[in-house]
């Protein structure tokens, strides 16, 4: 024969458990959905390298034919800095297309074929621009702490190299390009 007080307590526990479960399901259904991490396609080998050094390579959807990825990894090719394949970019649907090219025609073409993808143009002309680009890339990819950490490591390594005594600086001529070669000068990479 059941004891009346125990029967009520049992029902109360079941009702409380069901009530808690309903509340949890209601909260889960009403909670804002986690938005997916931002992604990008890179039109610059330098920017691809920075994304990889930030540890955010999983968010890299497409690269140029000149980009170097870790062994065993591949991504769809989106052309190169001078001729991007906007159809491939549109098919990949990245949140961002990062380039070092500020051709306004490219931005218009991108907007026409892939309105979801936003362009971000970077200038990397000097050693100081590298840390700034790492920070900006990390902000775009919603990982500012990764950018700060990478920029701090880079700046510390650069400062250590500059502080290293040398007997005589090496003499180097660094040419960029072949059709119309450019010469890199002091403080440029």
mmCIF file of the C-alpha atoms, coordinates in Angstrom:
data_MODEL
# 
_entry.id   MODEL 
# 
loop_
_atom_site.group_PDB 
_atom_site.id 
_atom_site.type_symbol 
_atom_site.label_atom_id 
_atom_site.label_alt_id 
_atom_site.label_comp_id 
_atom_site.label_asym_id 
_atom_site.label_entity_id 
_atom_site.label_seq_id 
_atom_site.pdbx_PDB_ins_code 
_atom_site.Cartn_x 
_atom_site.Cartn_y 
_atom_site.Cartn_z 
_atom_site.occupancy 
_atom_site.B_iso_or_equiv 
_atom_site.pdbx_formal_charge 
_atom_site.auth_seq_id 
_atom_site.auth_comp_id 
_atom_site.auth_asym_id 
_atom_site.auth_atom_id 
_atom_site.pdbx_PDB_model_num 
ATOM 1   C CA . UNK A 1 1   ? 0.000  0.000  0.000   1.00 0.00 ? 1   UNK A CA 1 
ATOM 2   C CA . UNK A 1 2   ? 1.559  3.287  -1.080  1.00 0.00 ? 2   UNK A CA 1 
ATOM 3   C CA . UNK A 1 3   ? 2.195  5.926  1.484   1.00 0.00 ? 3   UNK A CA 1 
ATOM 4   C CA . UNK A 1 4   ? 0.255  9.084  0.488   1.00 0.00 ? 4   UNK A CA 1 
ATOM 5   C CA . UNK A 1 5   ? 3.126  11.508 1.144   1.00 0.00 ? 5   UNK A CA 1 
ATOM 6   C CA . UNK A 1 6   ? 5.613  9.457  -0.900  1.00 0.00 ? 6   UNK A CA 1 
ATOM 7   C CA . UNK A 1 7   ? 3.197  9.236  -3.852  1.00 0.00 ? 7   UNK A CA 1 
ATOM 8   C CA . UNK A 1 8   ? 2.838  13.038 -3.892  1.00 0.00 ? 8   UNK A CA 1 
ATOM 9   C CA . UNK A 1 9   ? 6.580  13.536 -3.667  1.00 0.00 ? 9   UNK A CA 1 
ATOM 10  C CA . UNK A 1 10  ? 7.093  11.130 -6.579  1.00 0.00 ? 10  UNK A CA 1 
ATOM 11  C CA . UNK A 1 11  ? 4.547  12.984 -8.712  1.00 0.00 ? 11  UNK A CA 1 
ATOM 12  C CA . UNK A 1 12  ? 6.124  16.295 -7.721  1.00 0.00 ? 12  UNK A CA 1 
ATOM 13  C CA . UNK A 1 13  ? 9.587  15.058 -8.782  1.00 0.00 ? 13  UNK A CA 1 
ATOM 14  C CA . UNK A 1 14  ? 8.244  13.827 -12.135 1.00 0.00 ? 14  UNK A CA 1 
ATOM 15  C CA . UNK A 1 15  ? 6.416  17.113 -12.748 1.00 0.00 ? 15  UNK A CA 1 
ATOM 16  C CA . UNK A 1 16  ? 9.491  19.105 -11.748 1.00 0.00 ? 16  UNK A CA 1 
ATOM 17  C CA . UNK A 1 17  ? 11.699 17.021 -14.069 1.00 0.00 ? 17  UNK A CA 1 
ATOM 18  C CA . UNK A 1 18  ? 9.277  17.419 -16.971 1.00 0.00 ? 18  UNK A CA 1 
ATOM 19  C CA . UNK A 1 19  ? 9.007  21.143 -16.236 1.00 0.00 ? 19  UNK A CA 1 
ATOM 20  C CA . UNK A 1 20  ? 12.795 21.560 -16.217 1.00 0.00 ? 20  UNK A CA 1 
ATOM 21  C CA . UNK A 1 21  ? 13.099 19.642 -19.476 1.00 0.00 ? 21  UNK A CA 1 
ATOM 22  C CA . UNK A 1 22  ? 10.428 21.827 -21.100 1.00 0.00 ? 22  UNK A CA 1 
ATOM 23  C CA . UNK A 1 23  ? 12.179 24.966 -19.882 1.00 0.00 ? 23  UNK A CA 1 
ATOM 24  C CA . UNK A 1 24  ? 15.523 23.754 -21.223 1.00 0.00 ? 24  UNK A CA 1 
ATOM 25  C CA . UNK A 1 25  ? 14.036 22.909 -24.626 1.00 0.00 ? 25  UNK A CA 1 
ATOM 26  C CA . UNK A 1 26  ? 12.264 26.276 -24.709 1.00 0.00 ? 26  UNK A CA 1 
ATOM 27  C CA . UNK A 1 27  ? 15.491 28.123 -23.926 1.00 0.00 ? 27  UNK A CA 1 
ATOM 28  C CA . UNK A 1 28  ? 17.374 26.162 -26.578 1.00 0.00 ? 28  UNK A CA 1 
ATOM 29  C CA . UNK A 1 29  ? 14.724 26.958 -29.177 1.00 0.00 ? 29  UNK A CA 1 
ATOM 30  C CA . UNK A 1 30  ? 14.623 30.638 -28.262 1.00 0.00 ? 30  UNK A CA 1 
ATOM 31  C CA . UNK A 1 31  ? 18.401 31.107 -27.936 1.00 0.00 ? 31  UNK A CA 1 
ATOM 32  C CA . UNK A 1 32  ? 20.036 32.909 -30.827 1.00 0.00 ? 32  UNK A CA 1 
ATOM 33  C CA . UNK A 1 33  ? 21.659 30.527 -33.272 1.00 0.00 ? 33  UNK A CA 1 
ATOM 34  C CA . UNK A 1 34  ? 25.436 30.543 -33.390 1.00 0.00 ? 34  UNK A CA 1 
ATOM 35  C CA . UNK A 1 35  ? 26.465 32.217 -36.599 1.00 0.00 ? 35  UNK A CA 1 
ATOM 36  C CA . UNK A 1 36  ? 29.050 30.285 -38.584 1.00 0.00 ? 36  UNK A CA 1 
ATOM 37  C CA . UNK A 1 37  ? 32.632 31.505 -38.464 1.00 0.00 ? 37  UNK A CA 1 
ATOM 38  C CA . UNK A 1 38  ? 33.466 33.945 -41.276 1.00 0.00 ? 38  UNK A CA 1 
ATOM 39  C CA . UNK A 1 39  ? 35.246 32.491 -44.303 1.00 0.00 ? 39  UNK A CA 1 
ATOM 40  C CA . UNK A 1 40  ? 37.352 33.987 -47.053 1.00 0.00 ? 40  UNK A CA 1 
ATOM 41  C CA . UNK A 1 41  ? 38.960 33.460 -50.429 1.00 0.00 ? 41  UNK A CA 1 
ATOM 42  C CA . UNK A 1 42  ? 42.454 34.856 -50.803 1.00 0.00 ? 42  UNK A CA 1 
ATOM 43  C CA . UNK A 1 43  ? 43.688 36.636 -53.910 1.00 0.00 ? 43  UNK A CA 1 
ATOM 44  C CA . UNK A 1 44  ? 47.171 37.093 -52.422 1.00 0.00 ? 44  UNK A CA 1 
ATOM 45  C CA . UNK A 1 45  ? 49.853 34.576 -51.448 1.00 0.00 ? 45  UNK A CA 1 
ATOM 46  C CA . UNK A 1 46  ? 50.984 36.912 -48.633 1.00 0.00 ? 46  UNK A CA 1 
ATOM 47  C CA . UNK A 1 47  ? 47.471 37.045 -47.179 1.00 0.00 ? 47  UNK A CA 1 
ATOM 48  C CA . UNK A 1 48  ? 47.057 33.265 -47.538 1.00 0.00 ? 48  UNK A CA 1 
ATOM 49  C CA . UNK A 1 49  ? 50.292 32.807 -45.597 1.00 0.00 ? 49  UNK A CA 1 
ATOM 50  C CA . UNK A 1 50  ? 49.064 35.154 -42.863 1.00 0.00 ? 50  UNK A CA 1 
ATOM 51  C CA . UNK A 1 51  ? 45.742 33.281 -42.545 1.00 0.00 ? 51  UNK A CA 1 
ATOM 52  C CA . UNK A 1 52  ? 47.656 30.024 -42.142 1.00 0.00 ? 52  UNK A CA 1 
ATOM 53  C CA . UNK A 1 53  ? 50.038 31.565 -39.581 1.00 0.00 ? 53  UNK A CA 1 
ATOM 54  C CA . UNK A 1 54  ? 47.016 32.811 -37.629 1.00 0.00 ? 54  UNK A CA 1 
ATOM 55  C CA . UNK A 1 55  ? 45.881 29.187 -37.366 1.00 0.00 ? 55  UNK A CA 1 
ATOM 56  C CA . UNK A 1 56  ? 42.697 29.963 -39.327 1.00 0.00 ? 56  UNK A CA 1 
ATOM 57  C CA . UNK A 1 57  ? 43.388 27.883 -42.433 1.00 0.00 ? 57  UNK A CA 1 
ATOM 58  C CA . UNK A 1 58  ? 40.099 25.992 -42.039 1.00 0.00 ? 58  UNK A CA 1 
ATOM 59  C CA . UNK A 1 59  ? 38.276 29.212 -42.957 1.00 0.00 ? 59  UNK A CA 1 
ATOM 60  C CA . UNK A 1 60  ? 40.218 29.595 -46.210 1.00 0.00 ? 60  UNK A CA 1 
ATOM 61  C CA . UNK A 1 61  ? 37.897 28.452 -49.021 1.00 0.00 ? 61  UNK A CA 1 
ATOM 62  C CA . UNK A 1 62  ? 39.888 29.399 -52.134 1.00 0.00 ? 62  UNK A CA 1 
ATOM 63  C CA . UNK A 1 63  ? 43.392 30.560 -53.066 1.00 0.00 ? 63  UNK A CA 1 
ATOM 64  C CA . UNK A 1 64  ? 45.404 31.791 -56.033 1.00 0.00 ? 64  UNK A CA 1 
ATOM 65  C CA . UNK A 1 65  ? 47.538 29.491 -58.092 1.00 0.00 ? 65  UNK A CA 1 
ATOM 66  C CA . UNK A 1 66  ? 50.611 31.071 -56.451 1.00 0.00 ? 66  UNK A CA 1 
ATOM 67  C CA . UNK A 1 67  ? 49.595 30.376 -52.848 1.00 0.00 ? 67  UNK A CA 1 
ATOM 68  C CA . UNK A 1 68  ? 51.510 27.740 -50.900 1.00 0.00 ? 68  UNK A CA 1 
ATOM 69  C CA . UNK A 1 69  ? 49.477 25.508 -48.626 1.00 0.00 ? 69  UNK A CA 1 
ATOM 70  C CA . UNK A 1 70  ? 50.776 22.987 -46.087 1.00 0.00 ? 70  UNK A CA 1 
ATOM 71  C CA . UNK A 1 71  ? 51.707 19.574 -47.544 1.00 0.00 ? 71  UNK A CA 1 
ATOM 72  C CA . UNK A 1 72  ? 48.652 17.472 -48.291 1.00 0.00 ? 72  UNK A CA 1 
ATOM 73  C CA . UNK A 1 73  ? 46.220 20.405 -48.292 1.00 0.00 ? 73  UNK A CA 1 
ATOM 74  C CA . UNK A 1 74  ? 44.476 21.892 -51.292 1.00 0.00 ? 74  UNK A CA 1 
ATOM 75  C CA . UNK A 1 75  ? 41.828 24.510 -51.972 1.00 0.00 ? 75  UNK A CA 1 
ATOM 76  C CA . UNK A 1 76  ? 39.925 25.506 -55.107 1.00 0.00 ? 76  UNK A CA 1 
ATOM 77  C CA . UNK A 1 77  ? 41.894 27.926 -57.277 1.00 0.00 ? 77  UNK A CA 1 
ATOM 78  C CA . UNK A 1 78  ? 40.353 31.362 -57.801 1.00 0.00 ? 78  UNK A CA 1 
ATOM 79  C CA . UNK A 1 79  ? 42.866 32.654 -60.369 1.00 0.00 ? 79  UNK A CA 1 
ATOM 80  C CA . UNK A 1 80  ? 45.520 35.188 -59.435 1.00 0.00 ? 80  UNK A CA 1 
ATOM 81  C CA . UNK A 1 81  ? 45.772 38.829 -58.407 1.00 0.00 ? 81  UNK A CA 1 
ATOM 82  C CA . UNK A 1 82  ? 45.374 40.093 -61.966 1.00 0.00 ? 82  UNK A CA 1 
ATOM 83  C CA . UNK A 1 83  ? 42.582 37.783 -63.104 1.00 0.00 ? 83  UNK A CA 1 
ATOM 84  C CA . UNK A 1 84  ? 40.255 36.415 -60.445 1.00 0.00 ? 84  UNK A CA 1 
ATOM 85  C CA . UNK A 1 85  ? 37.691 33.745 -61.332 1.00 0.00 ? 85  UNK A CA 1 
ATOM 86  C CA . UNK A 1 86  ? 34.525 35.345 -59.936 1.00 0.00 ? 86  UNK A CA 1 
ATOM 87  C CA . UNK A 1 87  ? 32.342 32.353 -60.877 1.00 0.00 ? 87  UNK A CA 1 
ATOM 88  C CA . UNK A 1 88  ? 34.448 30.081 -58.673 1.00 0.00 ? 88  UNK A CA 1 
ATOM 89  C CA . UNK A 1 89  ? 34.382 32.662 -55.894 1.00 0.00 ? 89  UNK A CA 1 
ATOM 90  C CA . UNK A 1 90  ? 30.582 32.902 -56.179 1.00 0.00 ? 90  UNK A CA 1 
ATOM 91  C CA . UNK A 1 91  ? 30.293 29.102 -56.064 1.00 0.00 ? 91  UNK A CA 1 
ATOM 92  C CA . UNK A 1 92  ? 32.457 28.954 -52.900 1.00 0.00 ? 92  UNK A CA 1 
ATOM 93  C CA . UNK A 1 93  ? 30.388 31.730 -51.235 1.00 0.00 ? 93  UNK A CA 1 
ATOM 94  C CA . UNK A 1 94  ? 33.053 33.106 -48.902 1.00 0.00 ? 94  UNK A CA 1 
ATOM 95  C CA . UNK A 1 95  ? 32.150 35.985 -46.632 1.00 0.00 ? 95  UNK A CA 1 
ATOM 96  C CA . UNK A 1 96  ? 35.269 37.886 -47.741 1.00 0.00 ? 96  UNK A CA 1 
ATOM 97  C CA . UNK A 1 97  ? 37.594 38.146 -50.721 1.00 0.00 ? 97  UNK A CA 1 
ATOM 98  C CA . UNK A 1 98  ? 40.928 39.495 -49.507 1.00 0.00 ? 98  UNK A CA 1 
ATOM 99  C CA . UNK A 1 99  ? 43.366 40.949 -52.019 1.00 0.00 ? 99  UNK A CA 1 
ATOM 100 C CA . UNK A 1 100 ? 46.278 43.307 -52.344 1.00 0.00 ? 100 UNK A CA 1 
ATOM 101 C CA . UNK A 1 101 ? 44.803 44.682 -55.545 1.00 0.00 ? 101 UNK A CA 1 
ATOM 102 C CA . UNK A 1 102 ? 42.692 47.823 -55.309 1.00 0.00 ? 102 UNK A CA 1 
ATOM 103 C CA . UNK A 1 103 ? 41.248 47.636 -58.830 1.00 0.00 ? 103 UNK A CA 1 
ATOM 104 C CA . UNK A 1 104 ? 37.721 49.118 -58.461 1.00 0.00 ? 104 UNK A CA 1 
ATOM 105 C CA . UNK A 1 105 ? 36.589 47.077 -61.476 1.00 0.00 ? 105 UNK A CA 1 
ATOM 106 C CA . UNK A 1 106 ? 37.236 43.865 -59.529 1.00 0.00 ? 106 UNK A CA 1 
ATOM 107 C CA . UNK A 1 107 ? 35.060 45.058 -56.648 1.00 0.00 ? 107 UNK A CA 1 
ATOM 108 C CA . UNK A 1 108 ? 32.214 45.877 -59.054 1.00 0.00 ? 108 UNK A CA 1 
ATOM 109 C CA . UNK A 1 109 ? 32.530 42.501 -60.800 1.00 0.00 ? 109 UNK A CA 1 
ATOM 110 C CA . UNK A 1 110 ? 32.522 40.713 -57.453 1.00 0.00 ? 110 UNK A CA 1 
ATOM 111 C CA . UNK A 1 111 ? 29.427 42.603 -56.266 1.00 0.00 ? 111 UNK A CA 1 
ATOM 112 C CA . UNK A 1 112 ? 27.590 41.755 -59.483 1.00 0.00 ? 112 UNK A CA 1 
ATOM 113 C CA . UNK A 1 113 ? 28.223 38.020 -59.359 1.00 0.00 ? 113 UNK A CA 1 
ATOM 114 C CA . UNK A 1 114 ? 28.541 37.358 -55.616 1.00 0.00 ? 114 UNK A CA 1 
ATOM 115 C CA . UNK A 1 115 ? 26.780 40.056 -53.566 1.00 0.00 ? 115 UNK A CA 1 
ATOM 116 C CA . UNK A 1 116 ? 27.295 38.073 -50.344 1.00 0.00 ? 116 UNK A CA 1 
ATOM 117 C CA . UNK A 1 117 ? 31.098 38.276 -50.607 1.00 0.00 ? 117 UNK A CA 1 
ATOM 118 C CA . UNK A 1 118 ? 32.667 41.494 -49.354 1.00 0.00 ? 118 UNK A CA 1 
ATOM 119 C CA . UNK A 1 119 ? 36.015 42.663 -50.708 1.00 0.00 ? 119 UNK A CA 1 
ATOM 120 C CA . UNK A 1 120 ? 38.830 43.660 -48.359 1.00 0.00 ? 120 UNK A CA 1 
ATOM 121 C CA . UNK A 1 121 ? 41.899 45.264 -49.899 1.00 0.00 ? 121 UNK A CA 1 
ATOM 122 C CA . UNK A 1 122 ? 45.177 45.129 -47.975 1.00 0.00 ? 122 UNK A CA 1 
ATOM 123 C CA . UNK A 1 123 ? 48.351 47.110 -48.486 1.00 0.00 ? 123 UNK A CA 1 
ATOM 124 C CA . UNK A 1 124 ? 51.514 45.231 -47.605 1.00 0.00 ? 124 UNK A CA 1 
ATOM 125 C CA . UNK A 1 125 ? 54.437 47.302 -48.810 1.00 0.00 ? 125 UNK A CA 1 
ATOM 126 C CA . UNK A 1 126 ? 56.652 47.447 -45.719 1.00 0.00 ? 126 UNK A CA 1 
ATOM 127 C CA . UNK A 1 127 ? 57.633 45.264 -42.793 1.00 0.00 ? 127 UNK A CA 1 
ATOM 128 C CA . UNK A 1 128 ? 55.340 47.293 -40.508 1.00 0.00 ? 128 UNK A CA 1 
ATOM 129 C CA . UNK A 1 129 ? 52.369 46.481 -42.768 1.00 0.00 ? 129 UNK A CA 1 
ATOM 130 C CA . UNK A 1 130 ? 52.655 42.752 -41.993 1.00 0.00 ? 130 UNK A CA 1 
ATOM 131 C CA . UNK A 1 131 ? 51.610 43.035 -38.326 1.00 0.00 ? 131 UNK A CA 1 
ATOM 132 C CA . UNK A 1 132 ? 48.773 45.415 -39.241 1.00 0.00 ? 132 UNK A CA 1 
ATOM 133 C CA . UNK A 1 133 ? 47.551 42.977 -41.918 1.00 0.00 ? 133 UNK A CA 1 
ATOM 134 C CA . UNK A 1 134 ? 47.619 40.064 -39.443 1.00 0.00 ? 134 UNK A CA 1 
ATOM 135 C CA . UNK A 1 135 ? 45.520 42.038 -36.972 1.00 0.00 ? 135 UNK A CA 1 
ATOM 136 C CA . UNK A 1 136 ? 43.019 43.110 -39.634 1.00 0.00 ? 136 UNK A CA 1 
ATOM 137 C CA . UNK A 1 137 ? 42.706 39.605 -41.097 1.00 0.00 ? 137 UNK A CA 1 
ATOM 138 C CA . UNK A 1 138 ? 42.032 38.203 -37.641 1.00 0.00 ? 138 UNK A CA 1 
ATOM 139 C CA . UNK A 1 139 ? 39.326 40.826 -37.011 1.00 0.00 ? 139 UNK A CA 1 
ATOM 140 C CA . UNK A 1 140 ? 37.689 39.983 -40.355 1.00 0.00 ? 140 UNK A CA 1 
ATOM 141 C CA . UNK A 1 141 ? 37.704 36.309 -39.364 1.00 0.00 ? 141 UNK A CA 1 
ATOM 142 C CA . UNK A 1 142 ? 36.289 37.153 -35.927 1.00 0.00 ? 142 UNK A CA 1 
ATOM 143 C CA . UNK A 1 143 ? 39.432 36.003 -34.109 1.00 0.00 ? 143 UNK A CA 1 
ATOM 144 C CA . UNK A 1 144 ? 41.104 39.216 -32.895 1.00 0.00 ? 144 UNK A CA 1 
ATOM 145 C CA . UNK A 1 145 ? 43.103 37.451 -30.174 1.00 0.00 ? 145 UNK A CA 1 
ATOM 146 C CA . UNK A 1 146 ? 44.835 35.315 -32.827 1.00 0.00 ? 146 UNK A CA 1 
ATOM 147 C CA . UNK A 1 147 ? 45.794 38.479 -34.706 1.00 0.00 ? 147 UNK A CA 1 
ATOM 148 C CA . UNK A 1 148 ? 47.172 40.189 -31.622 1.00 0.00 ? 148 UNK A CA 1 
ATOM 149 C CA . UNK A 1 149 ? 49.209 37.128 -30.672 1.00 0.00 ? 149 UNK A CA 1 
ATOM 150 C CA . UNK A 1 150 ? 50.626 36.654 -34.191 1.00 0.00 ? 150 UNK A CA 1 
ATOM 151 C CA . UNK A 1 151 ? 51.428 40.363 -34.575 1.00 0.00 ? 151 UNK A CA 1 
ATOM 152 C CA . UNK A 1 152 ? 53.161 40.440 -31.181 1.00 0.00 ? 152 UNK A CA 1 
ATOM 153 C CA . UNK A 1 153 ? 55.289 37.379 -32.085 1.00 0.00 ? 153 UNK A CA 1 
ATOM 154 C CA . UNK A 1 154 ? 56.225 38.930 -35.435 1.00 0.00 ? 154 UNK A CA 1 
ATOM 155 C CA . UNK A 1 155 ? 57.089 42.317 -33.913 1.00 0.00 ? 155 UNK A CA 1 
ATOM 156 C CA . UNK A 1 156 ? 59.236 40.651 -31.217 1.00 0.00 ? 156 UNK A CA 1 
ATOM 157 C CA . UNK A 1 157 ? 61.118 38.576 -33.814 1.00 0.00 ? 157 UNK A CA 1 
ATOM 158 C CA . UNK A 1 158 ? 61.654 41.647 -35.998 1.00 0.00 ? 158 UNK A CA 1 
ATOM 159 C CA . UNK A 1 159 ? 62.935 43.690 -33.038 1.00 0.00 ? 159 UNK A CA 1 
ATOM 160 C CA . UNK A 1 160 ? 65.326 40.873 -32.091 1.00 0.00 ? 160 UNK A CA 1 
ATOM 161 C CA . UNK A 1 161 ? 66.661 40.687 -35.644 1.00 0.00 ? 161 UNK A CA 1 
ATOM 162 C CA . UNK A 1 162 ? 67.165 44.451 -35.793 1.00 0.00 ? 162 UNK A CA 1 
ATOM 163 C CA . UNK A 1 163 ? 69.025 44.350 -32.454 1.00 0.00 ? 163 UNK A CA 1 
ATOM 164 C CA . UNK A 1 164 ? 71.396 41.602 -33.603 1.00 0.00 ? 164 UNK A CA 1 
ATOM 165 C CA . UNK A 1 165 ? 74.851 43.066 -34.243 1.00 0.00 ? 165 UNK A CA 1 
ATOM 166 C CA . UNK A 1 166 ? 76.259 42.491 -37.718 1.00 0.00 ? 166 UNK A CA 1 
ATOM 167 C CA . UNK A 1 167 ? 79.743 43.023 -38.989 1.00 0.00 ? 167 UNK A CA 1 
ATOM 168 C CA . UNK A 1 168 ? 78.584 44.274 -42.374 1.00 0.00 ? 168 UNK A CA 1 
ATOM 169 C CA . UNK A 1 169 ? 75.090 44.322 -43.820 1.00 0.00 ? 169 UNK A CA 1 
ATOM 170 C CA . UNK A 1 170 ? 74.602 41.985 -46.762 1.00 0.00 ? 170 UNK A CA 1 
ATOM 171 C CA . UNK A 1 171 ? 74.198 43.589 -50.165 1.00 0.00 ? 171 UNK A CA 1 
ATOM 172 C CA . UNK A 1 172 ? 71.160 42.193 -51.947 1.00 0.00 ? 172 UNK A CA 1 
ATOM 173 C CA . UNK A 1 173 ? 69.254 43.271 -55.036 1.00 0.00 ? 173 UNK A CA 1 
ATOM 174 C CA . UNK A 1 174 ? 65.685 41.991 -54.802 1.00 0.00 ? 174 UNK A CA 1 
ATOM 175 C CA . UNK A 1 175 ? 63.703 42.167 -58.050 1.00 0.00 ? 175 UNK A CA 1 
ATOM 176 C CA . UNK A 1 176 ? 59.946 41.684 -58.225 1.00 0.00 ? 176 UNK A CA 1 
ATOM 177 C CA . UNK A 1 177 ? 58.355 40.614 -61.501 1.00 0.00 ? 177 UNK A CA 1 
ATOM 178 C CA . UNK A 1 178 ? 59.776 39.971 -64.932 1.00 0.00 ? 178 UNK A CA 1 
ATOM 179 C CA . UNK A 1 179 ? 57.856 42.071 -67.482 1.00 0.00 ? 179 UNK A CA 1 
ATOM 180 C CA . UNK A 1 180 ? 58.324 45.331 -65.607 1.00 0.00 ? 180 UNK A CA 1 
ATOM 181 C CA . UNK A 1 181 ? 60.653 44.450 -62.733 1.00 0.00 ? 181 UNK A CA 1 
ATOM 182 C CA . UNK A 1 182 ? 60.470 46.427 -59.511 1.00 0.00 ? 182 UNK A CA 1 
ATOM 183 C CA . UNK A 1 183 ? 63.276 46.743 -56.987 1.00 0.00 ? 183 UNK A CA 1 
ATOM 184 C CA . UNK A 1 184 ? 62.444 46.341 -53.310 1.00 0.00 ? 184 UNK A CA 1 
ATOM 185 C CA . UNK A 1 185 ? 64.067 49.016 -51.148 1.00 0.00 ? 185 UNK A CA 1 
ATOM 186 C CA . UNK A 1 186 ? 64.737 49.683 -47.473 1.00 0.00 ? 186 UNK A CA 1 
ATOM 187 C CA . UNK A 1 187 ? 61.945 48.598 -45.086 1.00 0.00 ? 187 UNK A CA 1 
ATOM 188 C CA . UNK A 1 188 ? 60.031 46.806 -47.881 1.00 0.00 ? 188 UNK A CA 1 
ATOM 189 C CA . UNK A 1 189 ? 59.623 43.091 -48.113 1.00 0.00 ? 189 UNK A CA 1 
# 
